[in-house]
Amino acid sequence: MKKNLLFIIPILIFTLVSIFLAIGLFLKPKEIPSALIGKRIPTFELPKISKELNGLSEKDLISGKPVLVNIFASWCGPCRIEHPLFMELAKNQEITILAINHKDNPNNAIRWLNMYGNPYKKIGSDLNGRVSIDFGVYGVPETFVIDGNGCIQYKHISVLTKEILNKEILPRLNGKKHVKCN
Amino acid sequence: MTAEIGQFCMILALLVALFQVIIPQIGAFKKDYNLILFGKYAAIVQLILILFAFLCLTHLYVTSDFSVLNVWQNSHSQKPLLYKISGVWGNHEGSLLLWVLILAIFGAAVAAFGKSLPPSLVGRVISIQAAIGFGFLILLIFLSNPFARISPTPIDGNGLNPLLQDPGLAFHPPFLYLGYVGFSIAFSFAIAALIEGKVDAAWARWVRPWTLAAWSFLTIGISLGSWWAYYELGWGGWWFWDPVENASFMPWLIGTALLHSAIVVEKRDTLKSWTILLAILTFSFSLLGTFIVRSGILNSVHSFASDPGRGVFILGFLILTIGGSLALYTWRAPSLKGGGLFSPISREASLVINNLLLMSATATVLLGTLYPLILDAISGEKVSVGPPYYLATFIPIMTPLVIVMGIGPMLAWKRADLSGVLTRLWLCIVVTVFAALITMFFTYRGPILAVLGMILSVWLITGALADFIEKIKLFKGSINDTYKRFVNYPRSAIGGTVAHAGVGVLIFGITLSSSFEVEKIQSVKTGDNVKVGDYIFKFKGTENVKGPNYNAVRGNFDVYLGEDLILNMQPENRSFKNPEMVTTEAAIYPRKLGDLYAVLGEKNPDNSFSARLYYKPMINCLWIGCLMMSLGGFISLTDRKYRIGAPRKKIIEKDKPQGAV
């Protein structure tokens, strides 16, 4: 009888494995949480890209109400794909969209904005990409939601889609979803 | 019309599969041979229907019919013909259709060529084969229809991922599937044997050729994938322990164990329930691999479009098939009586060690592959398991395995004389020690793995040679005698020798290419010289070139050895339009003692280019080793005993009533 128990082992192991596979099916391995969510924004001050436009510093992000910060560059193809979405979003006066112009020639950035439109209230020129590093940026484009107190709420990597905007970003801008900073 | 015909064929095939599951199984129970004969015809009809559906899809791809969703998503009118064809299986839906097609080919092969098998066993095997096909056909028709139309019809397609537009990868999936799906036959035979409650030497003799063929195809498939990664991904590596790679490696490891334990069942009529378990597990791992790739459950460089709905279906199917067969195993296996006994030092014992080590290796890979998932499920933490884990666990398991591999084939069945064998291997031991010393001298204070790798590979190659020389009595008997022995030497033994030596060559290639590789990563400007080992790469600038469906920046390197210009290398950086994507096309120049490998990277702001230049000594041994392994499998397949079923005739005549089958 004892010997027969051995024959049960394979199915027991398989049961265990399939339980994990079943759980795993509902996990999302591709969602990499940003280590900076629930942390304060870094201190920074970035110059303007042209005389007419304002520069960007951390004070602009601590304005009492949530803001969007988009990391973009004129050389970045995918930025052009998400750009119309920001243009549409900018029509809503309630929403403040700020931008960090990542490792970009300011003249090219101005030309780019003239061509596709400027949804941003303020743009900081991050020539060497140092501030982006402080923000934990992997690549352009990326979009951050910062609450009124300068606490990072959410970050989206790569092209922003309507789906992500409605599901993740708008609830955070309305303050419906909120993380507290220590 | 073509798409609808294809769709219709799939639906018919599903119906045929349903009958093919039920009727021959009843036939086997009732010993009604007409019902089994029905199953045989059904298997052949099944093949014809699915083949026709597959040809329909191929036709849609070749003619670029973009009114079909699948063609539109994965093809483009300007794609070269080869990639239009390989595009058929370069996507989820098409690859599933290929999966089912190969399953049907194997099922029909058993029906057509299994004349010498007991009819009830054939009936059961065909029925189980159809059951697997039935599940996948449901997945195809209801959850991943390759023939779905779109409206309005787009003007041109989205194109195939340019990384996949490559001759190596065009044939990688079909070979991989021939292997994966080929193991389904061993599985069906195992389940049939469990139902019949009978496993004997004859059973093993039927299972072994199928397993051998599947194993050899899988070996080719994995090597092709690895070769593709080496020259197309441009990372300079050839194996990354990525979940999807592991998914194909696990069935290979278990399949290797199965291959060897089936020998014991065949020759010594023992290790039966163990072999049955291996047959079930091998195919289970193939299914698990399909699940991992198709569900997107693990993060991998091979991210295919994943879909949780399909994932749920495949998991359900997995639980039903594997869980069901293991339950059947738990119930029936204890009644399988083992036969011959053997001493701890014998051929059988060495094969048992082989099996245990291969099992542990598989378990290690499985744990590493699933660990990120398990941790995520328990604590929500995200980790990835990389090469350090596999190196730390895999090498300690492989080392004893390779040592036993050198001795095993020389041990006698039942009881062997270990000291006698070691005395006969004295020359191999001397050569191995000598090779170890030379390596130590050249890699003074270098990596210890280089020495270990050399010991293992030299031991294996010389061991395989020694075994062969001794068996044909080369240098000992007369030339005539040696010739006679050579001619009569069983092909299966020659196959084994070639495959074992192949593993040795493979380890040799891995060791040298990883220990003595020279890697230079730097930015280069026109006119710069980079020294890579003994070679000097002179960067002569770039030019823009236009390919059939891409634009490329082509770098130009002159390579000097000493003063002599030996060749010109032109790595490319290709930008594809459909879909938009940049790929690196490494320039690889194989020399006798190693590959020169150049990759052109991004253009820097100061107009220089980042370049990666390598010298990889003996990397060709890697591919030669893999080729030898699969060649060994095929040589084994040509063995007399698989062509002529000498002992089988009587059994059949006893079982067979007059006039039937």
Coordinates of C-alpha atoms in Angstrom, one line a residue, chain A residues 44-157:
Chain A
F44 CA 14.4 70.8 -10.0
E45 CA 14.4 73.9 -12.0
L46 CA 14.4 73.7 -15.8
P47 CA 14.9 76.6 -18.2
K48 CA 12.3 77.6 -20.8
I49 CA 12.6 76.5 -24.5
S50 CA 11.7 79.9 -25.9
K51 CA 11.1 83.5 -24.7
E52 CA 7.3 83.2 -25.0
L53 CA 6.9 80.0 -23.0
N54 CA 7.5 79.5 -19.3
G55 CA 10.1 77.1 -17.8
L56 CA 9.3 74.5 -15.3
S57 CA 10.2 74.0 -11.6
E58 CA 8.9 71.8 -8.8
K59 CA 6.9 74.7 -7.5
D60 CA 4.7 74.5 -10.7
L61 CA 3.9 70.9 -9.8
I62 CA 2.8 71.8 -6.2
S63 CA -0.1 74.0 -7.2
G64 CA -2.8 72.7 -4.9
K65 CA -4.5 70.6 -7.6
P66 CA -3.4 67.5 -9.5
V67 CA -1.4 68.0 -12.7
L68 CA -0.2 65.9 -15.6
V69 CA 3.4 65.9 -16.5
N70 CA 4.3 64.6 -20.0
I71 CA 7.9 63.7 -20.9
F72 CA 8.3 64.3 -24.7
A73 CA 10.8 65.1 -27.4
S74 CA 10.6 66.2 -31.0
W75 CA 12.7 63.3 -32.1
C76 CA 10.4 60.8 -30.5
G77 CA 8.0 59.1 -33.0
P78 CA 5.5 57.6 -30.5
C79 CA 5.1 61.1 -28.9
R80 CA 3.4 62.2 -32.1
I81 CA 1.0 59.3 -31.8
E82 CA -0.2 60.4 -28.3
H83 CA 0.0 64.1 -29.1
P84 CA -3.6 64.5 -30.4
L85 CA -4.9 63.0 -27.1
F86 CA -3.1 65.7 -25.1
M87 CA -4.4 68.4 -27.6
E88 CA -7.9 67.2 -26.9
L89 CA -7.3 67.0 -23.2
A90 CA -6.0 70.6 -23.2
K91 CA -9.4 71.8 -24.3
N92 CA -10.6 71.1 -20.8
Q93 CA -9.6 74.1 -18.8
E94 CA -9.7 72.2 -15.5
I95 CA -6.7 70.1 -16.5
T96 CA -3.2 71.4 -16.3
I97 CA -0.7 69.7 -18.6
L98 CA 2.9 70.3 -18.0
A99 CA 5.9 68.9 -19.9
I100 CA 9.5 68.1 -19.7
N101 CA 11.3 68.3 -23.1
H102 CA 13.7 65.4 -22.9
K103 CA 17.2 65.7 -24.4
D104 CA 15.9 67.9 -27.2
N105 CA 17.2 70.8 -29.2
P106 CA 14.8 73.7 -28.0
N107 CA 14.5 75.0 -31.6
N108 CA 13.3 71.6 -32.8
A109 CA 10.9 71.4 -30.0
I110 CA 9.4 74.8 -30.9
R111 CA 9.1 73.8 -34.5
W112 CA 7.4 70.5 -33.5
L113 CA 4.9 72.3 -31.2
N114 CA 4.1 74.8 -33.9
M115 CA 3.4 72.0 -36.3
Y116 CA 1.3 69.8 -34.0
G117 CA 0.0 72.3 -31.5
N118 CA 1.0 73.1 -27.9
P119 CA -1.2 71.5 -25.2
Y120 CA 1.3 72.3 -22.4
K121 CA 1.0 75.2 -19.9
K122 CA 4.6 75.1 -19.0
I123 CA 7.6 73.3 -20.6
G124 CA 11.0 72.7 -19.0
S125 CA 13.9 72.0 -21.2
D126 CA 15.9 69.0 -19.9
L127 CA 18.8 69.2 -22.2
N128 CA 21.0 66.5 -20.6
G129 CA 18.1 64.4 -19.2
R130 CA 19.2 64.8 -15.5
V131 CA 15.8 65.7 -14.2
S132 CA 14.2 62.9 -16.2
I133 CA 16.6 60.5 -14.4
D134 CA 15.4 61.9 -11.0
F135 CA 11.9 61.1 -12.1
G136 CA 12.9 57.5 -13.0
V137 CA 12.1 57.9 -16.7
Y138 CA 13.0 54.9 -18.8
G139 CA 12.3 56.5 -22.2
V140 CA 10.0 58.9 -23.9
P141 CA 7.1 59.3 -23.9
E142 CA 6.1 58.9 -20.3
T143 CA 3.2 60.5 -18.4
F144 CA 3.0 61.3 -14.7
V145 CA 0.1 62.3 -12.5
I146 CA 1.2 64.5 -9.5
D147 CA -1.3 65.5 -6.8
G148 CA -1.5 69.1 -5.5
N149 CA 1.1 68.5 -2.9
G150 CA 3.9 67.2 -5.2
C151 CA 3.3 63.5 -4.5
I152 CA 3.7 61.2 -7.5
Q153 CA 0.4 59.3 -8.0
Y154 CA 0.8 57.4 -11.2
K155 CA 3.1 56.9 -14.1
H156 CA 2.4 55.5 -17.6
I157 CA 5.2 54.3 -19.8

